Short mmCIF file of C-alpha atoms and ligand atoms in Angstrom, two decimals:
data_model
loop_
_atom_site.label_atom_id
_atom_site.label_comp_id
_atom_site.label_asym_id
_atom_site.label_seq_id
_atom_site.Cartn_x
_atom_site.Cartn_y
_atom_site.Cartn_z
CA MET A 29 -0.13 -0.12 0.11
CA PRO A 30 2.23 3.49 -0.99
CA VAL A 31 -0.43 5.47 0.84
CA HIS A 32 0.75 5.93 4.84
CA LEU A 33 -2.16 7.72 6.52
CA LEU A 34 -0.33 10.09 9.51
CA ASP A 35 -2.78 8.72 11.96
CA HIS A 36 -1.96 11.50 15.53
CA PRO A 37 -5.24 12.48 17.29
CA LEU A 38 -2.17 15.38 17.16
CA ALA A 39 -2.40 15.88 13.42
CA ALA A 40 -5.99 15.36 13.37
CA HIS A 41 -6.58 18.57 15.93
CA ILE A 42 -3.20 21.02 14.17
CA MET A 43 -5.47 19.46 10.56
CA THR A 44 -8.60 21.06 11.06
CA HIS A 45 -7.25 23.65 12.33
CA LEU A 46 -4.85 24.39 9.01
CA ARG A 47 -8.33 23.80 7.25
CA ASP A 48 -10.16 26.24 9.15
CA VAL A 49 -10.87 29.19 6.59
CA THR A 50 -10.68 31.64 9.52
CA THR A 51 -7.03 30.53 10.25
CA LYS A 52 -4.77 33.71 9.41
CA PRO A 53 -0.95 33.47 7.14
CA ALA A 54 0.54 33.42 10.90
CA THR A 55 -0.69 30.57 12.78
CA PHE A 56 -0.90 28.45 9.25
CA ARG A 57 2.67 28.45 9.33
CA THR A 58 2.92 27.42 13.12
CA LEU A 59 0.81 24.76 11.91
CA ALA A 60 1.96 23.49 8.84
CA TYR A 61 5.31 23.73 11.09
CA GLN A 62 4.35 21.01 13.43
CA LEU A 63 2.03 19.06 11.48
CA SER A 64 5.14 18.88 8.94
CA LEU A 65 7.42 17.43 11.59
CA LEU A 66 4.82 14.42 12.66
CA LEU A 67 5.05 13.90 8.78
CA ALA A 68 8.89 13.97 9.09
CA ILE A 69 9.02 11.48 12.17
CA ASP A 70 6.02 9.67 10.16
CA ALA A 71 8.16 9.32 7.21
CA THR A 72 11.57 8.20 8.22
CA ARG A 73 10.83 5.31 10.44
CA ASP A 74 12.34 3.11 8.57
CA LEU A 75 15.93 4.94 9.11
CA GLN A 76 18.57 2.33 9.90
CA THR A 77 19.94 2.74 13.14
CA GLU A 78 23.38 0.85 14.67
CA GLU A 79 24.09 -0.11 18.44
CA LYS A 80 26.23 2.17 20.32
CA ARG A 81 27.72 1.81 23.80
CA ILE A 82 27.42 4.82 26.35
CA ASP A 83 27.33 5.32 30.00
CA THR A 84 24.70 6.63 31.99
CA PRO A 85 24.95 8.13 35.04
CA LEU A 86 24.06 4.94 36.86
CA GLU A 87 25.34 2.29 34.20
CA SER A 88 27.00 1.33 30.68
CA MET A 89 24.17 0.61 28.00
CA THR A 90 23.70 -0.29 24.67
CA GLY A 91 21.78 2.33 23.41
CA ARG A 92 20.55 2.71 19.70
CA VAL A 93 21.56 5.59 16.84
CA LEU A 94 21.39 6.79 13.30
CA THR A 95 23.77 4.95 10.90
CA HIS A 96 25.29 7.25 8.89
CA GLN A 97 22.98 8.06 5.76
CA PRO A 98 22.39 10.41 3.65
CA LEU A 99 18.69 12.62 3.21
CA VAL A 100 17.84 15.11 0.88
CA VAL A 101 14.59 16.91 1.36
CA VAL A 102 12.85 18.77 -2.01
CA PRO A 103 10.43 21.07 -1.57
CA ILE A 104 8.46 21.93 -4.51
CA LEU A 105 7.80 25.68 -4.59
CA ARG A 106 6.60 27.56 -3.41
CA ALA A 107 4.38 26.36 -1.06
CA GLY A 108 6.59 22.88 -0.22
CA LEU A 109 8.71 25.90 1.89
CA GLY A 110 6.28 25.54 4.19
CA MET A 111 7.55 21.96 5.17
CA VAL A 112 11.40 21.62 5.08
CA GLN A 113 12.02 23.85 8.69
CA PRO A 114 10.63 20.54 10.99
CA PHE A 115 13.52 18.54 8.44
CA LEU A 116 16.39 20.80 8.84
CA ASP A 117 15.58 20.61 12.53
CA ALA A 118 14.89 16.99 13.36
CA PHE A 119 17.94 15.94 10.98
CA PRO A 120 20.50 18.66 11.24
CA ASP A 121 22.62 17.30 7.85
CA VAL A 122 19.42 16.89 5.42
CA SER A 123 20.40 18.40 1.47
CA VAL A 124 17.94 20.70 0.93
CA GLY A 125 17.15 20.86 -3.00
CA TYR A 126 13.93 22.66 -4.98
CA LEU A 127 12.03 22.03 -7.78
CA GLY A 128 9.64 25.31 -8.44
CA LEU A 129 6.78 23.91 -10.57
CA GLU A 130 3.32 26.20 -11.11
CA ARG A 131 -0.15 25.15 -11.68
CA ASP A 132 -1.56 27.25 -14.88
CA HIS A 133 -4.93 28.05 -13.01
CA ALA A 134 -6.99 27.19 -16.38
CA THR A 135 -5.50 23.94 -17.20
CA GLY A 136 -4.47 22.30 -13.76
CA VAL A 137 -1.16 21.70 -15.76
CA ALA A 138 2.06 22.42 -14.03
CA ARG A 139 4.73 23.93 -15.43
CA ASN A 140 8.47 23.44 -14.06
CA TYR A 141 9.98 27.01 -13.66
CA TYR A 142 13.41 26.05 -11.36
CA CYS A 143 15.57 23.30 -10.58
CA LYS A 144 17.94 23.05 -8.07
CA LEU A 145 19.74 19.52 -6.79
CA PRO A 146 22.17 17.64 -4.95
CA LEU A 147 23.40 14.77 -5.57
CA LEU A 148 20.34 11.70 -5.39
CA PRO A 149 21.91 9.16 -6.20
CA GLY A 150 22.01 6.38 -3.30
CA ARG A 151 20.59 9.29 -0.92
CA ARG A 152 17.32 9.59 0.45
CA VAL A 153 15.00 11.95 -1.12
CA PHE A 154 11.91 12.87 0.59
CA LEU A 155 9.65 15.39 -1.85
CA VAL A 156 7.97 17.50 0.35
CA ASP A 157 4.60 19.64 -1.68
CA PRO A 158 1.62 19.65 0.67
CA MET A 159 -1.05 19.57 -1.45
CA LEU A 160 -1.10 16.35 -3.60
CA ALA A 161 -4.75 16.92 -6.55
CA THR A 162 -4.19 16.24 -9.76
CA GLY A 163 -0.81 14.24 -8.74
CA GLY A 164 0.72 16.05 -11.91
CA SER A 165 3.21 18.29 -10.05
CA ALA A 166 4.08 15.26 -7.84
CA VAL A 167 4.71 13.07 -10.91
CA GLN A 168 6.81 15.57 -12.85
CA ALA A 169 8.88 16.13 -9.26
CA LEU A 170 9.17 12.22 -9.08
CA ASP A 171 10.04 12.28 -13.39
CA VAL A 172 12.72 15.08 -12.68
CA ALA A 173 13.75 13.26 -9.18
CA LYS A 174 14.72 10.27 -11.08
CA GLN A 175 16.25 11.60 -13.85
CA HIS A 176 19.01 13.27 -11.69
CA GLY A 177 19.01 9.77 -10.49
CA ALA A 178 17.61 9.14 -7.53
CA THR A 179 16.04 5.89 -6.79
CA ASN A 180 15.20 5.82 -2.83
CA LEU A 181 12.39 8.37 -3.05
CA LYS A 182 9.41 9.10 -0.95
CA LEU A 183 6.61 12.40 -1.70
CA VAL A 184 5.48 13.98 1.57
CA CYS A 185 2.19 16.08 1.49
CA ILE A 186 -0.20 17.36 3.79
CA VAL A 187 -3.27 16.27 2.00
CA ALA A 188 -3.91 14.06 -0.68
CA ALA A 189 -7.03 13.38 -2.93
CA PRO A 190 -7.89 10.15 -4.09
CA GLU A 191 -7.16 11.35 -7.80
CA GLY A 192 -3.65 12.08 -7.22
CA VAL A 193 -2.75 8.75 -5.67
CA ALA A 194 -3.80 6.71 -8.22
CA GLU A 195 -2.15 8.81 -10.77
CA VAL A 196 0.95 9.09 -8.70
CA GLU A 197 0.61 5.28 -8.27
CA LYS A 198 -0.31 4.76 -12.48
CA HIS A 199 3.22 6.92 -13.15
CA HIS A 200 5.74 5.97 -10.57
CA PRO A 201 3.56 2.22 -8.99
CA GLY A 202 5.13 1.79 -5.71
CA THR A 203 6.14 4.99 -4.74
CA ALA A 204 5.20 5.89 -0.69
CA ILE A 205 3.02 8.64 0.39
CA HIS A 206 3.04 9.99 3.17
CA THR A 207 0.53 12.37 4.09
CA ALA A 208 -1.75 13.43 6.58
CA ALA A 209 -4.79 13.09 4.75
CA VAL A 210 -6.55 11.65 1.63
CA ASP A 211 -9.69 13.81 0.97
CA ARG A 212 -13.17 13.14 -1.08
CA THR A 213 -12.63 14.80 -4.76
CA LEU A 214 -11.07 17.78 -6.19
CA ASN A 215 -13.35 20.51 -7.93
CA ALA A 216 -14.44 21.93 -10.97
CA LYS A 217 -11.22 24.26 -10.44
CA LYS A 218 -8.89 21.10 -9.81
CA TYR A 219 -8.63 21.92 -5.73
CA ILE A 220 -9.06 19.68 -3.38
CA VAL A 221 -12.63 18.75 -1.03
CA PRO A 222 -12.48 19.45 1.69
CA GLY A 223 -8.98 20.88 1.24
CA LEU A 224 -7.58 23.76 2.81
CA GLY A 225 -7.75 25.85 -0.33
CA ASP A 226 -4.90 27.47 -2.04
CA PHE A 227 -1.94 26.31 0.96
CA GLY A 228 0.75 28.29 -1.35
CA ASP A 229 -1.37 31.89 -0.91
CA ARG A 230 -2.27 31.05 2.57
CA LEU A 231 1.46 30.11 4.06
CA PHE A 232 2.18 33.58 2.35
CA GLY A 233 -0.74 35.83 2.51
CA THR A 234 -1.20 36.36 -1.32
CA GLY A 235 -5.19 34.85 -1.10
CA THR A 236 -7.72 36.04 -2.96
CA LEU A 237 -9.62 32.56 -1.93
CA GLU A 238 -11.86 32.57 -4.52
CA ASN A 239 -11.43 28.34 -5.70
C1 PRP B 307 0.29 23.02 -5.26
C2 PRP B 307 0.85 22.54 -4.50
C3 PRP B 307 1.32 21.64 -5.22
C4 PRP B 307 0.05 21.79 -6.96
C5 PRP B 307 -0.89 20.27 -6.93
O1 PRP B 307 1.30 24.41 -6.23
O2 PRP B 307 1.56 22.58 -3.58
O3 PRP B 307 2.40 21.46 -5.97
O4 PRP B 307 -0.14 22.93 -6.60
O5 PRP B 307 -1.29 20.18 -7.79
P1 PRP B 307 -0.95 19.44 -8.69
O6 PRP B 307 -1.35 17.99 -7.72
O7 PRP B 307 -2.99 19.58 -9.39
O8 PRP B 307 -0.68 19.23 -9.78
P2 PRP B 307 0.32 25.75 -7.43
O9 PRP B 307 0.65 25.37 -8.60
O10 PRP B 307 -0.82 25.92 -6.43
O11 PRP B 307 1.81 26.90 -6.90
P3 PRP B 307 2.67 27.58 -5.61
O12 PRP B 307 3.32 26.20 -4.82
O13 PRP B 307 3.49 28.20 -5.77
O14 PRP B 307 1.66 28.22 -4.88
N1 URA B 308 -3.06 23.38 -4.84
C1 URA B 308 -3.37 23.98 -3.49
O1 URA B 308 -2.57 24.62 -2.49
N2 URA B 308 -4.30 23.52 -2.62
C2 URA B 308 -5.38 22.90 -3.44
O2 URA B 308 -6.53 22.40 -3.13
C3 URA B 308 -4.30 21.54 -4.76
C4 URA B 308 -4.20 22.34 -5.34
#
């Protein structure tokens, strides 16, 4: 099953406030950070660890620490920027790449306008984009990451539509998708419903909210 649904009471609580139309950008950014941190933790639950011998103040013991393994987080601009800091805070050595994709509001088709990626071969790559709607942007992002040699890829999003999940599975079968919600469907303008509106606009305070 490629969809890993974040199932936690705190995640549900944060998600409800994130969706709320009265939530203003400053609070929205805080909530996006908190939810993305929970997602980052969930999406990295299969990281390798190794034994480490230590002394507590009372006795010696064998604990576990993360095995050195290069991680890369790639936000899909712009909205994905709201999900980067939690990865940096949890994994200080993570490398960051950037991929700029923007949906045409009439067609819903994404245009690639920027790409700056670190080395991807052999690294665990987390593509972060809060909204998986038609899946067009995610499929393009996965295409680009694979063209740059990525083989170990996960998609981390906040809200997914069933249509987007199906599109990713069709073009990149088996790709793990970590999300905090799978909503009902897309509306005529290809926005997720019930969704939370335009994530980038709400994150950066640029919205007209007429979707
Ligand atoms: C949003 C979102 C995804 C994309 C999802 O970005 O952040 O990248 O739409 O839609 P899709 O699954 O139908 O491709 P948008 O293009 O609005 O750009 P922005 O991040 O600059 O606001
Ligand atoms: N992008 C968004 O920001 N929201 C949606 O509902 C769909 C795409």
